[in-house]
CSV table of C-alpha atoms in Angstrom, one decimal:
chain,number,residue,atom,x,y,z
M,1,MET,CA,46.9,-70.4,112.8
M,2,GLN,CA,48.5,-73.8,113.5
M,3,SER,CA,49.1,-74.4,109.8
M,4,ILE,CA,50.9,-71.1,109.5
M,5,LYS,CA,53.0,-71.9,112.5
M,6,PHE,CA,53.9,-75.3,111.0
M,7,LEU,CA,54.8,-73.6,107.7
M,8,HIS,CA,57.0,-71.2,109.6
M,9,GLN,CA,58.8,-73.9,111.5
M,10,THR,CA,59.5,-75.7,108.2
M,11,LEU,CA,60.7,-72.5,106.6
M,12,ALA,CA,63.0,-71.8,109.6
M,13,PHE,CA,64.5,-75.3,109.4
M,14,LEU,CA,65.1,-74.8,105.6
M,15,LEU,CA,66.8,-71.5,106.3
M,16,GLU,CA,69.1,-73.1,108.9
M,17,LEU,CA,70.1,-75.6,106.2
M,18,CYS,CA,70.7,-72.8,103.7
M,19,MET,CA,72.8,-71.0,106.2
M,20,LEU,CA,75.0,-74.0,106.6
M,21,ALA,CA,75.3,-74.4,102.9
M,22,ALA,CA,76.2,-70.7,102.4
M,23,MET,CA,78.8,-70.9,105.1
M,24,GLY,CA,80.2,-74.1,103.6
M,25,ARG,CA,80.3,-72.7,100.1
M,26,TRP,CA,82.2,-69.6,101.3
M,27,ALA,CA,84.6,-71.6,103.3
M,28,TYR,CA,85.2,-74.0,100.4
M,29,LEU,CA,86.1,-71.2,98.1
M,30,GLN,CA,88.6,-69.8,100.6
M,31,GLY,CA,90.9,-72.8,100.4
M,32,LYS,CA,93.8,-73.2,98.0
M,33,THR,CA,94.2,-76.9,98.0
M,34,PRO,CA,91.4,-79.6,98.0
M,35,TRP,CA,92.4,-80.6,101.5
M,36,ALA,CA,92.2,-77.0,102.7
M,37,LYS,CA,88.9,-76.4,101.0
M,38,TYR,CA,87.1,-79.4,102.5
M,39,SER,CA,88.8,-78.9,105.9
M,40,PHE,CA,87.8,-75.3,106.2
M,41,ALA,CA,84.3,-75.9,105.0
M,42,PHE,CA,83.9,-78.7,107.5
M,43,LEU,CA,85.3,-76.6,110.4
M,44,ILE,CA,83.1,-73.6,109.6
M,45,ILE,CA,79.9,-75.7,109.3
M,46,ALA,CA,80.8,-77.6,112.5
M,47,PHE,CA,81.4,-74.4,114.4
M,48,ALA,CA,78.0,-73.0,113.3
M,49,VAL,CA,76.2,-76.2,114.2
M,50,VAL,CA,77.8,-76.3,117.7
M,51,LEU,CA,76.8,-72.6,118.3
M,52,TRP,CA,73.3,-73.2,117.0
M,53,ALA,CA,72.8,-76.4,119.0
M,54,TYR,CA,74.1,-74.7,122.2
M,55,PHE,CA,72.2,-71.4,122.0
M,56,ALA,CA,69.2,-71.8,119.7
M,57,ALA,CA,68.1,-75.4,119.5
M,58,PRO,CA,64.6,-75.9,120.9
M,59,LYS,CA,65.7,-78.6,123.4
M,60,SER,CA,68.9,-77.1,124.5
M,61,PRO,CA,69.2,-76.5,128.2
M,62,ASN,CA,71.2,-73.3,127.4
M,63,ARG,CA,68.7,-71.9,124.9
M,64,LEU,CA,68.8,-68.1,125.0
M,65,MET,CA,65.7,-66.1,125.9
M,66,LEU,CA,63.7,-65.0,122.9
M,67,GLU,CA,65.0,-61.5,122.6
M,68,TYR,CA,68.7,-62.6,122.8
M,69,ARG,CA,68.0,-65.7,120.6
M,70,ILE,CA,66.5,-63.4,117.8
M,71,ILE,CA,69.7,-61.3,118.0
M,72,PHE,CA,71.9,-64.4,117.9
M,73,GLU,CA,70.0,-65.9,115.0
M,74,PHE,CA,70.1,-62.5,113.1
M,75,LEU,CA,73.9,-62.4,113.5
M,76,LEU,CA,74.4,-66.0,112.3
M,77,PHE,CA,72.0,-65.6,109.4
M,78,GLY,CA,73.6,-62.2,108.6
M,79,ILE,CA,77.0,-63.7,108.5
M,80,ALA,CA,75.7,-66.4,106.2
M,81,CYS,CA,74.1,-63.8,104.0
M,82,TRP,CA,77.3,-61.8,103.7
M,83,MET,CA,79.2,-65.0,102.9
M,84,LEU,CA,76.7,-65.8,100.1
M,85,TYR,CA,76.9,-62.3,98.8
M,86,SER,CA,80.7,-62.3,98.9
M,87,THR,CA,80.8,-65.5,96.7
M,88,GLY,CA,79.1,-63.6,93.9
M,89,LEU,CA,75.5,-64.9,94.5
M,90,HIS,CA,74.1,-61.5,95.0
M,91,LYS,CA,70.5,-62.2,94.0
M,92,TYR,CA,70.4,-65.3,96.3
M,93,ALA,CA,71.9,-63.4,99.1
M,94,TRP,CA,69.1,-60.8,98.9
M,95,ILE,CA,66.4,-63.4,98.7
M,96,PHE,CA,67.9,-65.3,101.6
M,97,GLY,CA,68.3,-62.1,103.7
M,98,ILE,CA,64.7,-60.9,103.1
M,99,THR,CA,63.3,-64.4,103.8
M,100,VAL,CA,65.4,-64.5,107.1
M,101,LEU,CA,63.9,-61.2,108.2
M,102,VAL,CA,60.4,-62.4,107.6
M,103,SER,CA,61.1,-65.6,109.4
M,104,LEU,CA,62.6,-63.9,112.4
M,105,CYS,CA,59.6,-61.6,112.6
M,106,LEU,CA,57.3,-64.6,112.5
M,107,GLU,CA,59.3,-66.3,115.1
M,108,PHE,CA,59.1,-63.3,117.4
M,109,TYR,CA,55.3,-63.1,116.8
M,110,PHE,CA,54.6,-66.8,117.4
M,111,GLU,CA,56.7,-67.1,120.5
M,112,LYS,CA,55.4,-63.9,122.1
M,113,LYS,CA,51.9,-65.1,121.8
């Protein structure tokens, strides 16, 4: 069971990185000039990192309770999934979304135990 939990934690971290990449890609594509593209991408990613660090990071003193954290993570991952889908990467958005759902279910299972 420990190896499955470790694999899940690794998957969850990779999904967080994918979420940031999807948000950055979407934000980059919204800009008209190179400066705007990079600035918007940086700001969106920074905002997501700050929210995640404040509400969902394991060592955060303000970490949400499990039920609220699952909802928070679902919303952030859902936004990233929509951003990925809206940039034309439909297949990857579906794969990302399904993987996120599996990961959130596993997170709920492991933390309730």
